[in-house]
């Protein structure tokens, strides 16, 4: 399992593959996530799980700041899943980067 921390590494890593399952999460990995990940592993050659708490999904910044996040715990759980290929943990700028750069 490879942990990817930015877009450039993500592009380089995933470039050769065309059958990738993607399970986006906001962390707090639980049985529902695990079920989706296991289905993706069975259905695709590679599986990518993301952990990104998106501040734009919150109406109130207080809710975003108080959202529970435990990346260590999430990684511990994900590392136990056999055949999970990639974990993507982007920063805000990776998700909302300037789109002009890639035209």
Short mmCIF file of C-alpha atoms in Angstrom, two decimals:
data_model
loop_
_atom_site.label_atom_id
_atom_site.label_comp_id
_atom_site.label_asym_id
_atom_site.label_seq_id
_atom_site.Cartn_x
_atom_site.Cartn_y
_atom_site.Cartn_z
CA UNK A 1 0.00 0.00 0.00
CA UNK A 2 1.32 3.40 -0.99
CA UNK A 3 0.37 6.62 0.80
CA UNK A 4 0.18 9.59 -1.58
CA UNK A 5 0.31 13.13 -0.20
CA UNK A 6 0.04 15.41 -3.25
CA UNK A 7 -1.30 15.69 -6.79
CA UNK A 8 1.97 15.34 -8.66
CA UNK A 9 2.75 12.04 -6.96
CA UNK A 10 -0.86 10.94 -7.48
CA UNK A 11 -0.64 11.60 -11.24
CA UNK A 12 2.71 9.80 -11.56
CA UNK A 13 1.55 6.83 -9.51
CA UNK A 14 -1.83 6.33 -11.16
CA UNK A 15 -0.73 7.23 -14.70
CA UNK A 16 -0.08 3.67 -15.90
CA UNK A 17 -3.39 2.30 -14.60
CA UNK A 18 -6.81 2.52 -16.22
CA UNK A 19 -8.89 0.28 -13.96
CA UNK A 20 -8.93 2.08 -10.61
CA UNK A 21 -11.69 2.01 -8.03
CA UNK A 22 -12.01 5.15 -5.93
CA UNK A 23 -13.49 5.37 -2.44
CA UNK A 24 -13.57 8.99 -1.20
CA UNK A 25 -13.86 9.50 2.56
CA UNK A 26 -13.66 12.27 5.12
CA UNK A 27 -11.84 9.93 7.48
CA UNK A 28 -13.45 8.24 10.42
CA UNK A 29 -13.04 4.94 8.61
CA UNK A 30 -15.84 2.55 9.59
CA UNK A 31 -17.46 -0.69 8.41
CA UNK A 32 -19.38 1.09 5.63
CA UNK A 33 -16.12 2.41 4.18
CA UNK A 34 -14.47 -0.98 4.55
CA UNK A 35 -17.34 -2.65 2.70
CA UNK A 36 -17.01 -0.18 -0.20
CA UNK A 37 -13.24 -0.64 -0.28
CA UNK A 38 -13.54 -4.43 -0.36
CA UNK A 39 -16.08 -4.21 -3.22
CA UNK A 40 -13.71 -1.94 -5.12
CA UNK A 41 -10.81 -4.34 -4.61
CA UNK A 42 -12.92 -7.20 -6.01
CA UNK A 43 -14.15 -5.15 -8.99
CA UNK A 44 -11.01 -3.24 -10.03
CA UNK A 45 -7.33 -3.91 -10.66
CA UNK A 46 -6.32 -1.12 -8.27
CA UNK A 47 -8.13 0.71 -5.46
CA UNK A 48 -7.55 4.25 -4.20
CA UNK A 49 -9.02 5.55 -0.93
CA UNK A 50 -8.90 9.25 -0.15
CA UNK A 51 -9.10 10.94 3.22
CA UNK A 52 -10.04 14.60 2.88
CA UNK A 53 -12.21 16.66 5.19
CA UNK A 54 -13.61 19.20 2.77
CA UNK A 55 -14.19 22.57 4.45
CA UNK A 56 -16.56 23.57 1.63
CA UNK A 57 -19.01 20.91 2.79
CA UNK A 58 -19.64 22.76 6.04
CA UNK A 59 -21.96 25.74 6.44
CA UNK A 60 -20.20 26.87 9.60
CA UNK A 61 -16.41 27.00 10.02
CA UNK A 62 -16.92 25.93 13.66
CA UNK A 63 -18.39 22.64 12.43
CA UNK A 64 -15.39 22.09 10.16
CA UNK A 65 -12.91 22.85 12.94
CA UNK A 66 -14.69 20.53 15.36
CA UNK A 67 -15.06 17.66 12.85
CA UNK A 68 -13.36 14.61 14.38
CA UNK A 69 -10.18 13.65 12.60
CA UNK A 70 -7.77 10.89 13.56
CA UNK A 71 -5.54 10.13 10.60
CA UNK A 72 -3.37 7.72 12.60
CA UNK A 73 -6.39 5.62 13.48
CA UNK A 74 -7.68 5.74 9.90
CA UNK A 75 -4.32 4.57 8.55
CA UNK A 76 -4.13 1.77 11.11
CA UNK A 77 -7.51 0.49 9.94
CA UNK A 78 -6.74 0.89 6.24
CA UNK A 79 -3.37 -0.87 6.51
CA UNK A 80 -5.19 -4.01 7.66
CA UNK A 81 -7.16 -4.24 4.40
CA UNK A 82 -5.45 -6.72 2.13
CA UNK A 83 -4.84 -5.63 -1.45
CA UNK A 84 -5.64 -1.95 -0.87
CA UNK A 85 -3.24 -0.23 -3.25
CA UNK A 86 -3.28 3.51 -2.54
CA UNK A 87 -4.32 6.01 0.11
CA UNK A 88 -4.51 9.64 -0.98
CA UNK A 89 -4.33 12.29 1.75
CA UNK A 90 -4.46 15.60 -0.10
CA UNK A 91 -4.19 19.10 1.25
CA UNK A 92 -6.76 21.78 0.44
CA UNK A 93 -4.57 23.22 -2.35
CA UNK A 94 -4.38 19.80 -4.02
CA UNK A 95 -8.15 19.62 -4.33
CA UNK A 96 -8.78 23.27 -5.15
CA UNK A 97 -5.69 24.08 -7.16
CA UNK A 98 -5.66 26.53 -10.05
CA UNK A 99 -7.14 24.58 -12.98
CA UNK A 100 -5.24 26.77 -15.50
CA UNK A 101 -2.05 24.91 -14.62
CA UNK A 102 -3.29 21.71 -16.25
CA UNK A 103 -4.91 22.91 -19.47
#
